[in-house]
PDB file of C-alpha atoms and ligand atoms in Angstrom:
ATOM      1  CA  UNK A 121     116.351 125.775 101.374  1.00  0.00           C
ATOM      2  CA  UNK A 122     114.153 128.901 102.185  1.00  0.00           C
ATOM      3  CA  UNK A 123     110.696 129.202 103.258  1.00  0.00           C
ATOM      4  CA  UNK A 124     108.598 132.104 103.767  1.00  0.00           C
ATOM      5  CA  UNK A 125     105.381 131.952 105.323  1.00  0.00           C
ATOM      6  CA  UNK A 126     102.797 135.050 105.374  1.00  0.00           C
ATOM      7  CA  UNK A 127      99.813 135.015 107.900  1.00  0.00           C
ATOM      8  CA  UNK A 128      97.699 137.490 109.460  1.00  0.00           C
ATOM      9  CA  UNK A 129      98.340 134.995 112.870  1.00  0.00           C
ATOM     10  CA  UNK A 130     102.236 134.402 113.032  1.00  0.00           C
ATOM     11  CA  UNK A 131     102.079 132.971 116.502  1.00  0.00           C
ATOM     12  CA  UNK A 132     100.275 129.787 114.824  1.00  0.00           C
ATOM     13  CA  UNK A 133     103.539 129.233 112.930  1.00  0.00           C
ATOM     14  CA  UNK A 134     105.680 129.244 116.263  1.00  0.00           C
ATOM     15  CA  UNK A 135     105.144 125.421 116.513  1.00  0.00           C
ATOM     16  CA  UNK A 136     107.963 125.308 113.867  1.00  0.00           C
ATOM     17  CA  UNK A 137     110.626 126.443 116.419  1.00  0.00           C
ATOM     18  CA  UNK A 138     110.044 123.214 117.767  1.00  0.00           C
ATOM     19  CA  UNK A 139     111.627 119.414 117.148  1.00  0.00           C
ATOM     20  CA  UNK A 140     113.325 118.132 113.695  1.00  0.00           C
ATOM     21  CA  UNK A 141     112.174 121.658 111.841  1.00  0.00           C
ATOM     22  CA  UNK A 142     113.353 123.834 114.964  1.00  0.00           C
ATOM     23  CA  UNK A 143     116.497 121.871 114.803  1.00  0.00           C
ATOM     24  CA  UNK A 144     116.936 122.585 111.368  1.00  0.00           C
ATOM     25  CA  UNK A 145     116.525 125.972 111.256  1.00  0.00           C
ATOM     26  CA  UNK A 146     119.114 126.080 114.076  1.00  0.00           C
ATOM     27  CA  UNK A 147     121.275 124.392 111.925  1.00  0.00           C
ATOM     28  CA  UNK A 148     120.713 126.902 108.786  1.00  0.00           C
ATOM     29  CA  UNK A 149     119.504 123.599 106.528  1.00  0.00           C
ATOM     30  CA  UNK A 150     116.262 125.361 106.801  1.00  0.00           C
ATOM     31  CA  UNK A 151     115.736 129.359 106.739  1.00  0.00           C
ATOM     32  CA  UNK A 152     112.434 130.437 107.739  1.00  0.00           C
ATOM     33  CA  UNK A 153     110.822 133.409 107.921  1.00  0.00           C
ATOM     34  CA  UNK A 154     106.991 134.317 109.296  1.00  0.00           C
ATOM     35  CA  UNK A 155     105.861 137.479 108.419  1.00  0.00           C
ATOM     36  CA  UNK A 156     102.617 139.121 109.495  1.00  0.00           C
ATOM     37  CA  UNK A 157     100.430 140.404 106.721  1.00  0.00           C
ATOM     38  CA  UNK A 158      99.088 143.300 108.863  1.00  0.00           C
ATOM     39  CA  UNK A 159     102.190 145.083 108.459  1.00  0.00           C
ATOM     40  CA  UNK A 160     101.676 145.543 105.194  1.00  0.00           C
ATOM     41  CA  UNK A 161      98.485 147.056 105.340  1.00  0.00           C
ATOM     42  CA  UNK A 162      97.844 150.607 103.878  1.00  0.00           C
ATOM     43  CA  UNK A 163      95.611 152.313 106.767  1.00  0.00           C
ATOM     44  CA  UNK A 164      95.926 152.888 110.397  1.00  0.00           C
ATOM     45  CA  UNK A 165      93.174 150.402 111.317  1.00  0.00           C
ATOM     46  CA  UNK A 166      95.335 147.844 109.605  1.00  0.00           C
ATOM     47  CA  UNK A 167      92.978 146.489 107.576  1.00  0.00           C
ATOM     48  CA  UNK A 168      93.520 143.469 105.492  1.00  0.00           C
ATOM     49  CA  UNK A 169      89.906 142.305 104.619  1.00  0.00           C
ATOM     50  CA  UNK A 170      86.529 143.616 102.834  1.00  0.00           C
ATOM     51  CA  UNK A 171      83.155 142.684 101.414  1.00  0.00           C
ATOM     52  CA  UNK A 172      82.908 140.614  98.308  1.00  0.00           C
ATOM     53  CA  UNK A 173      82.170 142.087  94.989  1.00  0.00           C
ATOM     54  CA  UNK A 174      78.650 140.299  93.999  1.00  0.00           C
ATOM     55  CA  UNK A 175      77.648 139.903  97.292  1.00  0.00           C
ATOM     56  CA  UNK A 176      77.595 136.910  99.707  1.00  0.00           C
ATOM     57  CA  UNK A 177      78.738 135.822 102.940  1.00  0.00           C
ATOM     58  CA  UNK A 178      81.989 136.730 104.683  1.00  0.00           C
ATOM     59  CA  UNK A 179      84.814 138.966 103.867  1.00  0.00           C
ATOM     60  CA  UNK A 180      87.841 138.425 101.108  1.00  0.00           C
ATOM     61  CA  UNK A 181      91.286 139.451 101.928  1.00  0.00           C
ATOM     62  CA  UNK A 182      92.355 142.605 100.031  1.00  0.00           C
ATOM     63  CA  UNK A 183      94.896 142.556  97.113  1.00  0.00           C
ATOM     64  CA  UNK A 184      97.137 145.204  98.059  1.00  0.00           C
ATOM     65  CA  UNK A 185      98.531 143.913 101.405  1.00  0.00           C
ATOM     66  CA  UNK A 186      99.473 140.717  99.629  1.00  0.00           C
ATOM     67  CA  UNK A 187     101.439 142.021  96.854  1.00  0.00           C
ATOM     68  CA  UNK A 188     103.530 143.808  99.364  1.00  0.00           C
ATOM     69  CA  UNK A 189     103.912 141.134 101.215  1.00  0.00           C
ATOM     70  CA  UNK A 190     104.810 138.492  98.731  1.00  0.00           C
ATOM     71  CA  UNK A 191     107.137 141.129  97.183  1.00  0.00           C
ATOM     72  CA  UNK A 192     109.114 141.734 100.084  1.00  0.00           C
ATOM     73  CA  UNK A 193     109.564 137.572 100.149  1.00  0.00           C
ATOM     74  CA  UNK A 194     110.474 138.089  96.628  1.00  0.00           C
ATOM     75  CA  UNK A 195     113.427 140.084  97.500  1.00  0.00           C
ATOM     76  CA  UNK A 196     114.534 137.442 100.298  1.00  0.00           C
ATOM     77  CA  UNK A 197     114.966 134.971  97.614  1.00  0.00           C
ATOM     78  CA  UNK A 198     118.049 133.046  97.019  1.00  0.00           C
ATOM     79  CA  UNK A 199     118.028 134.241  93.608  1.00  0.00           C
ATOM     80  CA  UNK A 200     117.089 137.854  92.131  1.00  0.00           C
ATOM     81  CA  UNK A 201     114.173 137.949  89.099  1.00  0.00           C
ATOM     82  CA  UNK A 202     116.587 138.235  86.618  1.00  0.00           C
ATOM     83  CA  UNK A 203     119.011 135.542  87.723  1.00  0.00           C
ATOM     84  CA  UNK A 204     118.564 132.772  85.279  1.00  0.00           C
ATOM     85  CA  UNK A 205     117.313 129.554  87.404  1.00  0.00           C
ATOM     86  CA  UNK A 206     114.064 128.627  88.911  1.00  0.00           C
ATOM     87  CA  UNK A 207     111.383 130.825  90.165  1.00  0.00           C
ATOM     88  CA  UNK A 208     109.922 130.820  94.028  1.00  0.00           C
ATOM     89  CA  UNK A 209     106.867 128.384  94.290  1.00  0.00           C
ATOM     90  CA  UNK A 210     104.066 130.265  96.242  1.00  0.00           C
ATOM     91  CA  UNK A 211     101.924 127.667  97.795  1.00  0.00           C
ATOM     92  CA  UNK A 212      98.067 129.049  98.426  1.00  0.00           C
ATOM     93  CA  UNK A 213      96.804 126.931 100.809  1.00  0.00           C
ATOM     94  CA  UNK A 214      93.134 126.266 100.205  1.00  0.00           C
ATOM     95  CA  UNK A 215      90.392 123.251 100.012  1.00  0.00           C
ATOM     96  CA  UNK A 216      89.820 124.239  96.420  1.00  0.00           C
ATOM     97  CA  UNK A 217      93.717 123.649  95.547  1.00  0.00           C
ATOM     98  CA  UNK A 218      95.273 120.383  94.166  1.00  0.00           C
ATOM     99  CA  UNK A 219      95.654 117.514  96.839  1.00  0.00           C
ATOM    100  CA  UNK A 220      98.995 117.752  98.475  1.00  0.00           C
ATOM    101  CA  UNK A 221     100.698 114.292  98.496  1.00  0.00           C
ATOM    102  CA  UNK A 222     104.103 112.595  99.678  1.00  0.00           C
ATOM    103  CA  UNK A 223     104.871 112.948  95.868  1.00  0.00           C
ATOM    104  CA  UNK A 224     104.125 116.770  96.085  1.00  0.00           C
ATOM    105  CA  UNK A 225     106.434 117.139  99.172  1.00  0.00           C
ATOM    106  CA  UNK A 226     108.844 115.347  97.330  1.00  0.00           C
ATOM    107  CA  UNK A 227     108.837 117.719  94.392  1.00  0.00           C
ATOM    108  CA  UNK A 228     108.831 120.661  96.713  1.00  0.00           C
ATOM    109  CA  UNK A 229     111.766 119.596  98.886  1.00  0.00           C
ATOM    110  CA  UNK A 230     114.083 119.769  95.805  1.00  0.00           C
ATOM    111  CA  UNK A 231     112.967 123.658  95.139  1.00  0.00           C
ATOM    112  CA  UNK A 232     115.420 126.686  96.757  1.00  0.00           C
ATOM    113  CA  UNK A 233     112.429 128.712  97.817  1.00  0.00           C
ATOM    114  CA  UNK A 234     108.752 128.190  98.957  1.00  0.00           C
ATOM    115  CA  UNK A 235     106.509 131.148  99.749  1.00  0.00           C
ATOM    116  CA  UNK A 236     103.130 129.914 101.799  1.00  0.00           C
ATOM    117  CA  UNK A 237     100.515 132.409 101.742  1.00  0.00           C
ATOM    118  CA  UNK A 238      97.852 132.029 104.185  1.00  0.00           C
ATOM    119  CA  UNK A 239      94.391 133.163 103.378  1.00  0.00           C
ATOM    120  CA  UNK A 240      91.472 133.269 105.867  1.00  0.00           C
ATOM    121  CA  UNK A 241      88.047 134.534 105.811  1.00  0.00           C
ATOM    122  CA  UNK A 242      86.649 133.374 102.214  1.00  0.00           C
ATOM    123  CA  UNK A 243      90.174 133.648 100.561  1.00  0.00           C
ATOM    124  CA  UNK A 244      92.238 135.997  98.722  1.00  0.00           C
ATOM    125  CA  UNK A 245      91.481 138.349  95.994  1.00  0.00           C
ATOM    126  CA  UNK A 246      92.031 136.009  93.144  1.00  0.00           C
ATOM    127  CA  UNK A 247      93.688 138.919  91.111  1.00  0.00           C
ATOM    128  CA  UNK A 248      96.312 138.346  93.187  1.00  0.00           C
ATOM    129  CA  UNK A 249      97.054 134.776  92.222  1.00  0.00           C
ATOM    130  CA  UNK A 250      97.109 135.866  88.816  1.00  0.00           C
ATOM    131  CA  UNK A 251      99.771 138.633  89.612  1.00  0.00           C
ATOM    132  CA  UNK A 252     101.697 136.178  91.341  1.00  0.00           C
ATOM    133  CA  UNK A 253     102.068 133.859  88.447  1.00  0.00           C
ATOM    134  CA  UNK A 254     104.221 137.027  86.991  1.00  0.00           C
ATOM    135  CA  UNK A 255     107.199 136.095  89.607  1.00  0.00           C
ATOM    136  CA  UNK A 256     106.237 132.673  91.328  1.00  0.00           C
ATOM    137  CA  UNK A 257     105.119 129.349  90.117  1.00  0.00           C
ATOM    138  CA  UNK A 258     101.797 129.458  91.865  1.00  0.00           C
ATOM    139  CA  UNK A 259     100.299 126.045  93.385  1.00  0.00           C
ATOM    140  CA  UNK A 260      96.774 126.306  95.503  1.00  0.00           C
ATOM    141  CA  UNK A 261      97.104 122.947  97.315  1.00  0.00           C
ATOM    142  CA  UNK A 262      94.750 121.265  99.736  1.00  0.00           C
ATOM    143  CA  UNK A 263      95.236 118.940 102.558  1.00  0.00           C
ATOM    144  CA  UNK A 264      92.123 116.964 101.810  1.00  0.00           C
ATOM    145  CA  UNK A 265      88.385 117.081 101.656  1.00  0.00           C
ATOM    146  CA  UNK A 266      87.576 118.937 104.734  1.00  0.00           C
ATOM    147  CA  UNK A 267      87.817 122.481 105.514  1.00  0.00           C
ATOM    148  CA  UNK A 268      89.955 124.474 107.742  1.00  0.00           C
ATOM    149  CA  UNK A 269      89.034 127.688 108.959  1.00  0.00           C
ATOM    150  CA  UNK A 270      92.471 128.777 107.395  1.00  0.00           C
ATOM    151  CA  UNK A 271      95.775 128.036 105.879  1.00  0.00           C
ATOM    152  CA  UNK A 272      97.884 127.992 108.901  1.00  0.00           C
ATOM    153  CA  UNK A 273      97.246 124.383 110.027  1.00  0.00           C
ATOM    154  CA  UNK A 274      97.945 123.127 106.451  1.00  0.00           C
ATOM    155  CA  UNK A 275     101.258 125.248 106.680  1.00  0.00           C
ATOM    156  CA  UNK A 276     102.324 123.655 109.456  1.00  0.00           C
ATOM    157  CA  UNK A 277     101.569 120.218 107.635  1.00  0.00           C
ATOM    158  CA  UNK A 278     103.031 120.992 104.672  1.00  0.00           C
ATOM    159  CA  UNK A 279     106.257 122.837 105.828  1.00  0.00           C
ATOM    160  CA  UNK A 280     106.880 119.666 107.998  1.00  0.00           C
ATOM    161  CA  UNK A 281     106.669 116.708 105.317  1.00  0.00           C
ATOM    162  CA  UNK A 282     108.571 118.629 102.965  1.00  0.00           C
ATOM    163  CA  UNK A 283     111.119 120.233 105.605  1.00  0.00           C
ATOM    164  CA  UNK A 284     111.979 116.333 106.752  1.00  0.00           C
ATOM    165  CA  UNK A 285     112.611 115.397 103.299  1.00  0.00           C
ATOM    166  CA  UNK A 286     115.316 118.086 102.932  1.00  0.00           C
ATOM    167  CA  UNK A 287     118.875 116.259 103.034  1.00  0.00           C
ATOM    168  CA  UNK A 288     120.288 116.732 106.631  1.00  0.00           C
ATOM    169  CA  UNK A 289     117.075 117.401 108.322  1.00  0.00           C
ATOM    170  CA  UNK A 290     116.359 113.591 109.367  1.00  0.00           C
ATOM    171  CA  UNK A 291     119.269 112.184 111.060  1.00  0.00           C
ATOM    172  CA  UNK A 292     118.797 108.681 109.556  1.00  0.00           C
ATOM    173  CA  UNK A 293     117.399 108.758 106.101  1.00  0.00           C
ATOM    174  CA  UNK A 294     116.934 105.085 105.902  1.00  0.00           C
ATOM    175  CA  UNK A 295     113.698 105.856 108.333  1.00  0.00           C
ATOM    176  CA  UNK A 296     112.470 107.578 104.871  1.00  0.00           C
ATOM    177  CA  UNK A 297     112.765 104.534 102.867  1.00  0.00           C
ATOM    178  CA  UNK A 298     110.451 102.034 104.586  1.00  0.00           C
ATOM    179  CA  UNK A 299     107.744 104.756 105.555  1.00  0.00           C
ATOM    180  CA  UNK A 300     103.977 104.777 104.781  1.00  0.00           C
ATOM    181  CA  UNK A 301     103.367 106.315 100.946  1.00  0.00           C
ATOM    182  CA  UNK A 302     107.207 105.942 100.319  1.00  0.00           C
ATOM    183  CA  UNK A 303     106.024 102.728  98.079  1.00  0.00           C
ATOM    184  CA  UNK A 304     102.546 103.591  97.430  1.00  0.00           C
ATOM    185  CA  UNK A 305     101.545 101.320 100.419  1.00  0.00           C
ATOM    186  CA  UNK A 306     100.274 101.828 103.783  1.00  0.00           C
ATOM    187  CA  UNK A 307     103.286 100.968 106.437  1.00  0.00           C
ATOM    188  CA  UNK A 308     103.314  97.453 108.376  1.00  0.00           C
ATOM    189  CA  UNK A 309     102.651  97.643 112.139  1.00  0.00           C
ATOM    190  CA  UNK A 310     105.693  97.722 114.552  1.00  0.00           C
ATOM    191  CA  UNK A 311     106.038  96.362 118.061  1.00  0.00           C
ATOM    192  CA  UNK A 312     108.553  96.747 120.879  1.00  0.00           C
ATOM    193  CA  UNK A 313     109.139  95.210 124.276  1.00  0.00           C
ATOM    194  CA  UNK A 314     107.988  93.519 126.480  1.00  0.00           C
ATOM    195  CA  UNK A 315     107.435  90.075 124.023  1.00  0.00           C
ATOM    196  CA  UNK A 316     104.244  89.664 125.760  1.00  0.00           C
ATOM    197  CA  UNK A 317     101.966  92.601 127.212  1.00  0.00           C
ATOM    198  CA  UNK A 318      98.557  92.282 128.570  1.00  0.00           C
ATOM    199  CA  UNK A 319      98.345  88.561 127.296  1.00  0.00           C
ATOM    200  CA  UNK A 320      98.734  89.947 123.761  1.00  0.00           C
ATOM    201  CA  UNK A 321     102.056  88.295 122.165  1.00  0.00           C
ATOM    202  CA  UNK A 322     104.409  89.925 119.668  1.00  0.00           C
ATOM    203  CA  UNK A 323     103.425  88.073 116.224  1.00  0.00           C
ATOM    204  CA  UNK A 324     106.341  85.137 116.440  1.00  0.00           C
ATOM    205  CA  UNK A 325     107.968  85.514 113.149  1.00  0.00           C
ATOM    206  CA  UNK A 326     109.459  89.018 114.467  1.00  0.00           C
ATOM    207  CA  UNK A 327     111.294  87.196 117.232  1.00  0.00           C
ATOM    208  CA  UNK A 328     112.728  84.814 114.817  1.00  0.00           C
ATOM    209  CA  UNK A 329     115.624  86.624 113.453  1.00  0.00           C
ATOM    210  CA  UNK A 330     114.875  85.278 109.990  1.00  0.00           C
ATOM    211  CA  UNK A 331     115.341  88.266 108.046  1.00  0.00           C
ATOM    212  CA  UNK A 332     113.404  87.082 104.667  1.00  0.00           C
ATOM    213  CA  UNK A 333     110.385  85.930 106.379  1.00  0.00           C
ATOM    214  CA  UNK A 334     110.481  89.073 108.504  1.00  0.00           C
ATOM    215  CA  UNK A 335     110.637  91.152 105.310  1.00  0.00           C
ATOM    216  CA  UNK A 336     107.806  88.680 103.587  1.00  0.00           C
ATOM    217  CA  UNK A 337     105.402  89.343 106.715  1.00  0.00           C
ATOM    218  CA  UNK A 338     106.105  93.017 106.631  1.00  0.00           C
ATOM    219  CA  UNK A 339     105.210  93.601 103.251  1.00  0.00           C
ATOM    220  CA  UNK A 340     102.177  91.059 103.540  1.00  0.00           C
ATOM    221  CA  UNK A 341     100.633  93.275 106.308  1.00  0.00           C
ATOM    222  CA  UNK A 342     101.230  96.367 103.728  1.00  0.00           C
ATOM    223  CA  UNK A 343      99.431  94.736 101.396  1.00  0.00           C
ATOM    224  CA  UNK A 344      96.387  93.701 103.425  1.00  0.00           C
ATOM    225  CA  UNK A 345      96.393  97.107 105.517  1.00  0.00           C
ATOM    226  CA  UNK A 346      96.431  99.061 102.093  1.00  0.00           C
ATOM    227  CA  UNK A 347      93.735  96.876 100.863  1.00  0.00           C
ATOM    228  CA  UNK A 348      91.529  97.614 103.773  1.00  0.00           C
ATOM    229  CA  UNK A 349      91.838 100.976 104.341  1.00  0.00           C
ATOM    230  CA  UNK A 350      92.766 102.409 101.250  1.00  0.00           C
ATOM    231  CA  UNK A 351      91.573 100.705  98.154  1.00  0.00           C
ATOM    232  CA  UNK A 352      92.732 104.100  95.962  1.00  0.00           C
ATOM    233  CA  UNK A 353      96.027 103.141  96.904  1.00  0.00           C
ATOM    234  CA  UNK A 354      95.533  99.509  95.463  1.00  0.00           C
ATOM    235  CA  UNK A 355      94.187 100.294  92.633  1.00  0.00           C
ATOM    236  CA  UNK A 356      97.121 102.530  92.069  1.00  0.00           C
ATOM    237  CA  UNK A 357      99.666 100.030  92.132  1.00  0.00           C
ATOM    238  CA  UNK A 358     102.292  99.194  89.022  1.00  0.00           C
ATOM    239  CA  UNK A 359     101.783  95.667  88.719  1.00  0.00           C
ATOM    240  CA  UNK A 360     105.518  95.590  87.603  1.00  0.00           C
ATOM    241  CA  UNK A 361     106.377  96.207  91.202  1.00  0.00           C
ATOM    242  CA  UNK A 362     104.260  92.898  92.404  1.00  0.00           C
ATOM    243  CA  UNK A 363     105.612  89.896  92.548  1.00  0.00           C
ATOM    244  CA  UNK A 364     104.223  86.387  93.049  1.00  0.00           C
ATOM    245  CA  UNK A 365     103.755  86.503  96.785  1.00  0.00           C
ATOM    246  CA  UNK A 366     102.337  89.971  96.644  1.00  0.00           C
ATOM    247  CA  UNK A 367      99.712  89.036  94.214  1.00  0.00           C
ATOM    248  CA  UNK A 368      98.743  86.194  96.235  1.00  0.00           C
ATOM    249  CA  UNK A 369      98.136  88.127  98.988  1.00  0.00           C
ATOM    250  CA  UNK A 370      96.006  90.731  96.807  1.00  0.00           C
ATOM    251  CA  UNK A 371      94.357  87.753  95.690  1.00  0.00           C
ATOM    252  CA  UNK A 372      93.534  87.354  99.181  1.00  0.00           C
ATOM    253  CA  UNK A 373      91.841  90.434  99.646  1.00  0.00           C
ATOM    254  CA  UNK A 374      89.629  90.556  96.496  1.00  0.00           C
ATOM    255  CA  UNK A 375      92.318  92.337  93.862  1.00  0.00           C
ATOM    256  CA  UNK A 376      93.348  90.589  90.541  1.00  0.00           C
ATOM    257  CA  UNK A 377      96.303  92.112  88.185  1.00  0.00           C
ATOM    258  CA  UNK A 378      94.959  92.197  84.533  1.00  0.00           C
ATOM    259  CA  UNK A 379      95.431  94.381  81.865  1.00  0.00           C
ATOM    260  CA  UNK A 380      98.535  95.814  83.473  1.00  0.00           C
ATOM    261  CA  UNK A 381      96.661  97.123  86.043  1.00  0.00           C
ATOM    262  CA  UNK A 382      95.403  95.923  89.823  1.00  0.00           C
ATOM    263  CA  UNK A 383      91.576  95.660  89.377  1.00  0.00           C
ATOM    264  CA  UNK A 384      88.951  94.935  92.064  1.00  0.00           C
ATOM    265  CA  UNK A 385      87.597  91.576  91.476  1.00  0.00           C
ATOM    266  CA  UNK A 386      83.978  92.836  91.934  1.00  0.00           C
ATOM    267  CA  UNK A 387      82.179  95.478  94.426  1.00  0.00           C
ATOM    268  CA  UNK A 388      81.252  92.711  97.157  1.00  0.00           C
ATOM    269  CA  UNK A 389      85.073  91.204  97.026  1.00  0.00           C
ATOM    270  CA  UNK A 390      87.472  92.350  99.373  1.00  0.00           C
ATOM    271  CA  UNK A 391      87.511  94.073 102.527  1.00  0.00           C
ATOM    272  CA  UNK A 392      85.464  97.113 102.436  1.00  0.00           C
ATOM    273  CA  UNK A 393      87.266 100.502 103.335  1.00  0.00           C
ATOM    274  CA  UNK A 394      87.728 100.615 107.086  1.00  0.00           C
ATOM    275  CA  UNK A 395      87.161  97.038 108.258  1.00  0.00           C
ATOM    276  CA  UNK A 396      89.492  96.482 111.245  1.00  0.00           C
ATOM    277  CA  UNK A 397      92.802  94.874 110.425  1.00  0.00           C
ATOM    278  CA  UNK A 398      95.853  94.717 111.902  1.00  0.00           C
TER     279      UNK A 398
HETATM  280 CL1  6GU B 496      95.066 124.100 102.516  1.00  0.00          CL
HETATM  281  N1  6GU B 496      93.003 125.089 103.934  1.00  0.00           N
HETATM  282  C1  6GU B 496      91.868 125.511 103.905  1.00  0.00           C
HETATM  283  N2  6GU B 496      91.504 126.613 104.811  1.00  0.00           N
HETATM  284  N3  6GU B 496      91.266 124.268 104.396  1.00  0.00           N
HETATM  285  C2  6GU B 496      91.806 122.697 104.173  1.00  0.00           C
HETATM  286  C3  6GU B 496      92.863 122.870 103.378  1.00  0.00           C
HETATM  287  C4  6GU B 496      93.640 123.888 103.179  1.00  0.00           C
HETATM  288  N4  6GU B 496      93.090 121.772 102.949  1.00  0.00           N
HETATM  289  C5  6GU B 496      91.873 121.153 103.940  1.00  0.00           C
HETATM  290  N5  6GU B 496      91.174 121.966 103.905  1.00  0.00           N
END
């Protein structure tokens, strides 16, 4: 997979030299280039922003440096524009984007070329997005409902979430199967030695060696935890994936399967989001 990141703070992305993603780059599994938008400024002050038409607070990023920088990224594309096959994806981090989820990460991990355009200030001149649609599949993406100062931190998160799903990047791919969000539920709690720590024992079932009971206990904890912390995820579960034991645990947390959906019993039933749970 090829990844290009364009930013006025390329040093921000130096964390991508480290850890798993850094190793994947060294191994040639990921080819990642970070470029400085200012290198594509057209004046001697290397200006990349200007005042907004229509007035208002802050500055807007000028279109031409972006078009030049994105054009340079296109030239690095594994396929040229007239070749058949997919267009590169242009991810535009923005609190006004579609929410980036594990499903998005899985989808983007299958693509050959991702380009990330890190905006700063009040954003990028909207005509850059229109122009880009002629060359890219454009995906404005948000990490969630809060505001960051620029796209760089969001790109670090997205590149890590996507990069670890690229075959070969994670040594033990089985660890991808049992993690949070892989099955629409949050992960079960984990423990290691010692078995008794500061008067707190590890749950006995985990020491039993009984694989069936351990799997059931973990599944129950996943369901309870998800019900307590993320009712939105419980409501989105497909009942076809829930066995009798799952339904009993959910019933205890105030949820019922009816009409092919998982429904909250009533507004007072179930744990409130944020209530303490193991
Ligand atoms: Cl992707 N960018 C910015 N600037 N703020 C955000 C975000 C992205 N996601 C949440 N807040």
